DNA sequence: CTACGATGGTTGCGATCGCAACTATAGGAG
DNA sequence: CTCCTATAGTTGCGATCGCAACCATCGTAG
């Protein structure tokens, strides 16, 4: 009866998930931190606004599960740097509709290909069937934990974005 | 042509991994933070020492990929709280061999079942084949990113710890 | 119209983290 | 033996984060 289970950290799922996520994030974050002067929270806001067009800070916080203070500060930074501005039609006096400026859009369009390339690079180490299973499992876990999920299934073969672009250019660097 | 690639954050793998890991971690961390007064870094050290028996701070940092200052501070805390002590046979004057005190061992043996239960609970939302695929994919990704991995495959059915010992019980609560 | 609870967003503050610098010991090279 | 470099571990410091408190506005009840 008195069986104390042994636990090897390197086989413990929560630890492994954390470590993997941290590693993946750091790789990617370093690129847009050093080259474009933005950090993870800022990137998430750019990505949300880039896809959604416009939404409130509250909506960003809800879908990304970032704390609202984190969103607030990152938005303040992006507004000062001219990547984000408040949208005109302010229905509710409390909320602030946000959207990308042209400059923010250019930065977004510069970052997206990098992000997608990194994602593909990651999934490339899994053969297609395994990758599909992995994504399926991810979806299940997210569902079980009641995390916000994208509605429709991604176009087969491309887990995240899919479209390609003629555009490339855009020079939206920063540094402070 | 200027169709910029769209990227939906909710389908973007690095983001999803981060969010999932944070969610899983937080769930678990809250338990041993509130009930036992230890935090994630401390837990990782307990887990490492519990399984390894004894090792240096450097070894802990390497295998967990925590920054050495984080390890240093967590070890300091665990030593003050009487869960960890320096082991006798100090070969090298620079390093410090660490090990659990009996009290640390009791806390470890209290936490392990909670951790394993949580892990099982998580994997239970995946049917066995999918869970196996998920773990396989995880392993591949870790390998691709050159993260430290456990050597031998886990006994089928039990992803993490498995072994039993004679010891059990112990009441090792704390709070500060 | 005024009062009041709820919500969107910001700010003060304490805690944590990582980097860089530091101390101390180890292990050669001359 | 002394110098020099590398490694184990600690500490000072600035940056980030989350919580709680706060401000402003909305919606509703009286």
XYZ file of C-alpha atoms (C1' of nucleotides) in Angstrom:
412
model
C 0.000 0.000 0.000
C 2.542 2.584 0.900
C 3.649 3.028 -2.618
C 5.232 6.380 -3.248
C 5.314 6.963 -6.939
C 8.519 8.143 -8.509
C 8.333 11.057 -10.821
C 10.951 11.891 -13.353
C 10.657 15.529 -14.284
C 11.881 14.936 -17.813
C 8.891 12.672 -18.390
C 6.371 14.873 -16.648
C 3.958 16.368 -19.106
C 3.313 19.800 -17.564
C 7.024 20.384 -17.251
C 7.704 19.255 -20.781
C 4.972 21.435 -22.180
C 6.327 24.436 -20.373
C 9.834 23.835 -21.496
C 8.843 23.217 -25.083
C 6.649 26.285 -25.210
C 9.338 28.441 -23.664
C 11.903 27.188 -26.136
C 9.699 27.691 -29.161
C 8.611 31.106 -28.005
C 12.062 32.297 -27.207
C 13.389 31.320 -30.596
C 10.685 33.265 -32.296
C 10.556 36.159 -29.854
C 14.230 36.883 -30.209
C 13.756 37.537 -33.881
C 11.124 40.187 -33.540
C 12.562 41.577 -30.380
C 15.999 42.238 -31.774
C 15.049 43.061 -35.309
C 11.807 44.918 -34.805
C 11.854 46.029 -31.202
C 8.625 44.385 -30.169
C 8.008 41.764 -27.565
C 5.609 38.870 -27.145
C 2.628 40.856 -25.855
C 3.029 43.402 -28.625
C 3.300 40.669 -31.214
C 0.099 39.073 -29.983
C -1.711 42.355 -30.289
C -0.409 42.954 -33.781
C -1.465 39.455 -34.752
C -4.924 39.859 -33.294
C -5.536 43.227 -34.878
C -4.007 42.084 -38.120
C -6.492 39.266 -38.398
C -9.510 40.821 -36.730
C -9.225 44.250 -38.222
C -10.332 46.002 -35.115
C -11.344 45.132 -31.611
C -11.161 46.301 -28.012
C -8.408 45.674 -25.519
C -10.825 43.551 -23.594
C -11.408 41.332 -26.617
C -7.679 40.913 -27.080
C -7.233 39.998 -23.459
C -10.033 37.457 -23.651
C -8.856 35.697 -26.772
C -5.172 35.681 -25.921
C -5.707 35.081 -22.220
C -3.285 37.823 -21.376
C -3.908 39.850 -18.238
C -5.609 43.091 -19.066
C -2.778 45.141 -17.604
C -0.377 43.399 -19.912
C -2.585 44.254 -22.838
C -2.948 47.804 -21.654
C 0.778 48.369 -21.453
C 1.555 46.709 -24.733
C -1.139 48.727 -26.464
C 0.256 51.912 -24.955
C 3.648 51.025 -26.354
C 2.296 50.228 -29.795
C 0.369 53.458 -29.889
C 3.421 55.488 -28.990
C 5.429 53.732 -31.645
C 2.748 54.420 -34.216
C 1.736 50.862 -34.959
C -1.713 50.999 -33.438
C -4.317 53.704 -33.100
C -7.809 54.003 -31.738
C -10.489 53.503 -34.327
C -13.037 56.193 -34.864
C -16.440 54.713 -34.193
C -16.364 54.587 -30.454
C -19.760 53.289 -29.547
C -19.228 52.830 -25.858
C -17.437 55.601 -24.009
C -15.552 53.160 -21.844
C -14.106 50.930 -24.461
C -11.526 51.808 -27.059
C -11.704 50.239 -30.481
C -8.192 49.568 -31.709
C -6.765 48.993 -35.157
C -3.445 48.877 -36.938
C -2.004 51.958 -38.558
C -0.546 51.479 -42.046
C 2.793 51.228 -40.367
C 1.455 48.600 -38.002
C 0.031 46.726 -40.943
C 3.375 46.761 -42.676
C 5.086 45.411 -39.585
C 2.424 42.758 -39.271
C 2.930 41.732 -42.855
C 6.627 41.572 -42.302
C 6.330 39.396 -39.247
C 3.687 36.967 -40.414
C 5.867 35.167 -42.972
C 8.603 34.775 -40.385
C 6.162 33.366 -37.896
C 4.589 30.984 -40.382
C 7.969 29.827 -41.592
C 8.974 29.038 -38.058
C 5.779 27.142 -37.493
C 6.249 25.095 -40.629
C 9.820 24.421 -39.669
C 8.651 23.071 -36.344
C 5.961 20.845 -37.749
C 8.315 19.610 -40.412
C 10.051 17.391 -37.894
C 6.837 15.368 -37.683
C 5.632 13.305 -40.576
C 2.220 14.491 -41.786
C 0.152 11.905 -39.953
C 1.937 12.559 -36.704
C 1.612 16.294 -37.125
C -2.101 15.910 -37.716
C -2.446 13.784 -34.614
C -0.461 16.297 -32.619
C -2.697 19.156 -33.685
C -5.758 17.086 -33.027
C -4.538 16.308 -29.516
C -3.742 19.957 -28.964
C -7.252 20.857 -29.940
C -8.690 18.355 -27.514
C -6.597 19.614 -24.677
C -7.532 23.198 -25.393
C -11.141 22.190 -25.456
C -10.837 20.341 -22.182
C -9.250 23.371 -20.577
C -11.836 25.677 -22.104
C -9.336 27.806 -23.926
C -10.581 30.023 -26.764
C -10.249 28.191 -30.077
C -10.515 29.132 -33.678
C -13.907 28.239 -35.087
C -13.288 26.579 -38.402
C -10.764 23.910 -39.169
C -7.633 25.161 -40.875
C -7.228 24.370 -44.567
C -5.698 20.921 -44.718
C -1.951 20.944 -44.696
C -1.619 24.439 -43.347
C -2.281 24.627 -39.647
C -2.213 28.385 -39.244
C -2.398 30.975 -41.952
C -2.425 29.815 -45.462
C -2.457 32.548 -47.970
C 0.604 33.706 -49.756
C 1.630 37.121 -50.643
C 3.092 39.150 -53.370
C 4.143 41.729 -50.906
C 7.310 41.370 -49.047
C 9.057 44.585 -48.416
C 7.908 47.012 -45.819
C 10.567 48.453 -43.685
C 9.146 48.720 -40.245
C 12.101 48.410 -38.015
C 12.438 49.911 -34.595
C 14.662 49.447 -31.655
C 14.047 51.255 -28.331
C -1.261 40.208 -55.640
C -0.818 42.056 -52.462
C -2.500 39.310 -50.544
C -0.624 39.344 -47.318
C -0.490 36.088 -45.486
C -3.064 35.957 -42.814
C -2.213 34.544 -39.472
C -4.816 33.723 -36.935
C -3.259 33.691 -33.509
C -5.612 31.029 -32.238
C -4.243 28.672 -34.864
C -0.632 29.617 -34.445
C 1.323 26.807 -32.875
C 3.825 28.718 -30.734
C 1.044 30.767 -29.234
C -1.098 27.736 -28.572
C 1.735 25.864 -26.961
C 2.457 28.775 -24.687
C -1.112 29.192 -23.680
C -1.629 25.503 -23.070
C 1.530 25.194 -21.045
C 0.656 28.240 -18.981
C -2.795 26.921 -18.294
C -1.624 23.463 -17.304
C 1.146 24.841 -15.161
C -0.999 27.328 -13.401
C -3.576 24.749 -12.468
C -0.951 22.575 -10.932
C 1.165 25.330 -9.449
C -1.724 26.816 -7.561
C -2.156 23.590 -5.676
C 1.325 23.387 -4.337
C 1.684 27.087 -3.947
C -1.344 27.563 -1.761
C -1.255 24.283 0.056
C 2.450 23.773 0.473
C 3.996 27.178 0.009
C 6.325 26.255 -2.816
C 6.473 27.592 -6.309
C 7.360 26.177 -9.689
C 11.140 26.489 -9.411
C 11.086 24.896 -5.973
C 8.878 22.096 -7.212
C 11.255 21.389 -10.051
C 14.145 21.149 -7.661
C 12.255 18.848 -5.334
C 11.323 16.677 -8.283
C 14.860 16.529 -9.581
C 16.398 15.747 -6.237
C 13.628 13.312 -5.434
C 14.404 11.290 -8.493
C 18.140 11.793 -8.776
C 18.976 11.458 -5.126
C 21.615 14.116 -5.205
C 23.131 16.506 -7.661
C 24.563 19.981 -8.049
C 22.693 23.177 -8.751
C 24.388 23.259 -12.099
C 23.006 19.840 -12.977
C 19.527 20.959 -11.999
C 19.825 24.057 -14.123
C 21.019 22.041 -17.091
C 18.316 19.413 -16.983
C 15.438 21.741 -16.210
C 16.732 24.570 -18.388
C 16.147 27.033 -15.616
C 18.506 29.972 -15.336
C 21.142 29.330 -12.720
C 20.061 32.329 -10.675
C 16.566 30.963 -10.522
C 17.940 27.674 -9.281
C 20.175 29.446 -6.807
C 17.308 31.375 -5.259
C 14.956 28.444 -5.140
C 17.612 26.287 -3.526
C 18.274 29.002 -0.970
C 14.600 29.043 -0.128
C 14.370 25.281 0.149
C 17.412 25.164 2.375
C 15.989 27.786 4.692
C 12.725 25.926 4.873
C 14.531 22.706 5.674
C 13.593 20.715 2.609
C 17.020 20.571 1.059
C 20.511 20.405 2.455
C 24.004 20.148 1.095
C 25.283 16.608 0.887
C 28.499 15.730 2.607
C 30.924 14.469 0.007
C 31.922 17.703 -1.615
C 34.534 16.684 -4.131
C 34.940 20.003 -5.862
C 35.207 23.073 -3.678
C 33.162 25.152 -6.046
C 30.173 22.943 -6.428
C 27.601 22.040 -3.818
C 26.030 18.625 -3.848
C 22.400 18.895 -2.840
C 19.913 16.396 -1.522
C 16.510 16.270 0.092
C 16.170 16.263 3.849
C 13.691 13.765 5.294
C 11.244 16.607 5.416
C 11.914 17.426 1.785
C 11.419 13.779 0.922
C 8.073 13.757 2.680
C 6.964 16.844 0.779
C 8.151 15.297 -2.448
C 6.193 12.152 -1.750
C 3.150 14.206 -0.953
C 3.340 16.177 -4.164
C 4.157 13.410 -6.596
C 0.756 11.708 -6.441
C -0.961 15.041 -6.989
C 1.247 15.774 -9.961
C 0.776 12.359 -11.500
C -2.961 12.497 -10.965
C -3.100 15.786 -12.774
C -1.045 14.412 -15.603
C -3.309 11.386 -15.972
C -6.328 13.625 -15.853
C -4.938 15.645 -18.709
C -4.056 12.689 -20.886
C -7.398 11.115 -20.150
C -9.089 13.495 -22.571
C -7.193 11.774 -25.378
C -7.951 8.241 -26.350
C -4.908 5.983 -25.889
C -3.737 6.034 -29.477
C -3.962 9.776 -29.693
C -2.190 10.202 -26.377
C 0.602 7.968 -27.608
C 0.899 9.980 -30.795
C 0.925 13.185 -28.827
C 3.746 11.997 -26.604
C 5.633 10.719 -29.589
C 5.327 14.077 -31.297
C 6.406 15.813 -28.124
C 9.481 13.656 -28.025
C 10.336 14.487 -31.615
C 9.976 18.179 -31.034
C 12.126 18.040 -27.934
C 14.718 16.168 -29.868
C 14.640 18.671 -32.705
C 15.110 21.505 -30.249
C 17.843 19.631 -28.430
C 16.105 19.686 -25.096
C 17.275 17.252 -22.425
C 15.181 14.087 -22.568
C 14.751 11.081 -20.357
C 16.824 8.180 -21.620
C 14.575 5.169 -21.571
C 11.027 5.023 -22.798
C 8.435 5.134 -20.078
C 6.689 1.876 -19.237
C 3.711 1.672 -21.556
C 0.630 3.309 -20.178
C 2.460 5.437 -17.702
C 4.068 8.433 -19.281
C 5.793 9.757 -16.220
C 6.713 8.023 -13.024
C 5.809 4.480 -12.383
C 7.901 2.900 -9.800
C 6.939 2.157 -6.332
C 8.753 2.414 -3.104
C 8.139 1.179 0.376
C 7.760 4.584 1.958
C 4.597 6.579 1.842
C 2.661 8.930 4.027
C 4.136 11.866 5.806
C 2.489 15.143 6.465
C 4.624 17.886 5.054
C 2.595 21.021 4.912
C 3.918 24.552 4.959
C 2.761 27.983 4.059
C 5.046 31.056 4.080
C -32.744 63.113 -12.392
C -30.024 60.668 -9.091
C -28.054 56.488 -7.110
C -25.720 52.238 -7.703
C -23.708 48.103 -9.465
C -21.120 46.415 -13.492
C -17.643 46.943 -17.046
C -13.441 48.864 -19.898
C -9.186 50.476 -19.037
C -5.096 52.544 -16.348
C -1.797 52.902 -12.549
C 0.832 52.000 -7.956
C 3.216 48.462 -5.919
C 5.359 44.259 -4.599
C 7.268 39.977 -6.401
C 9.882 37.424 -9.851
C 13.154 36.900 -13.447
C 17.309 37.254 -16.317
C 21.480 39.559 -17.301
C 25.836 41.111 -15.982
C 29.160 41.493 -12.618
C 31.313 39.417 -8.806
C 33.596 35.815 -5.566
C 35.815 31.603 -4.999
C 37.789 27.400 -6.406
C 39.827 24.314 -9.941
C 43.158 23.058 -13.305
C 46.712 23.745 -16.232
C 51.022 26.542 -18.638
C 55.131 28.639 -18.089
C 55.010 28.784 -7.314
C 52.473 32.098 -10.030
C 49.509 33.457 -13.617
C 45.642 32.698 -16.446
C 41.407 30.872 -17.889
C 37.207 28.249 -16.959
C 33.526 26.842 -13.959
C 30.030 26.803 -9.654
C 27.362 29.704 -7.387
C 25.660 34.383 -5.490
C 24.145 39.154 -5.730
C 22.882 44.013 -7.573
C 19.954 45.929 -10.745
C 16.658 46.926 -14.219
C 12.655 45.122 -16.618
C 8.282 42.655 -16.661
C 4.195 40.840 -14.635
C -0.018 40.292 -11.907
C -2.842 41.877 -8.271
C -5.501 45.302 -6.188
C -7.081 49.721 -6.208
C -8.663 53.283 -8.920
C -11.149 56.287 -12.558
C -14.558 56.815 -16.006
C -18.650 55.398 -18.274
C -22.657 52.641 -19.007
C -27.191 50.600 -17.730
C -30.803 50.227 -14.689
C -33.755 51.087 -10.534
C -36.037 54.070 -7.860
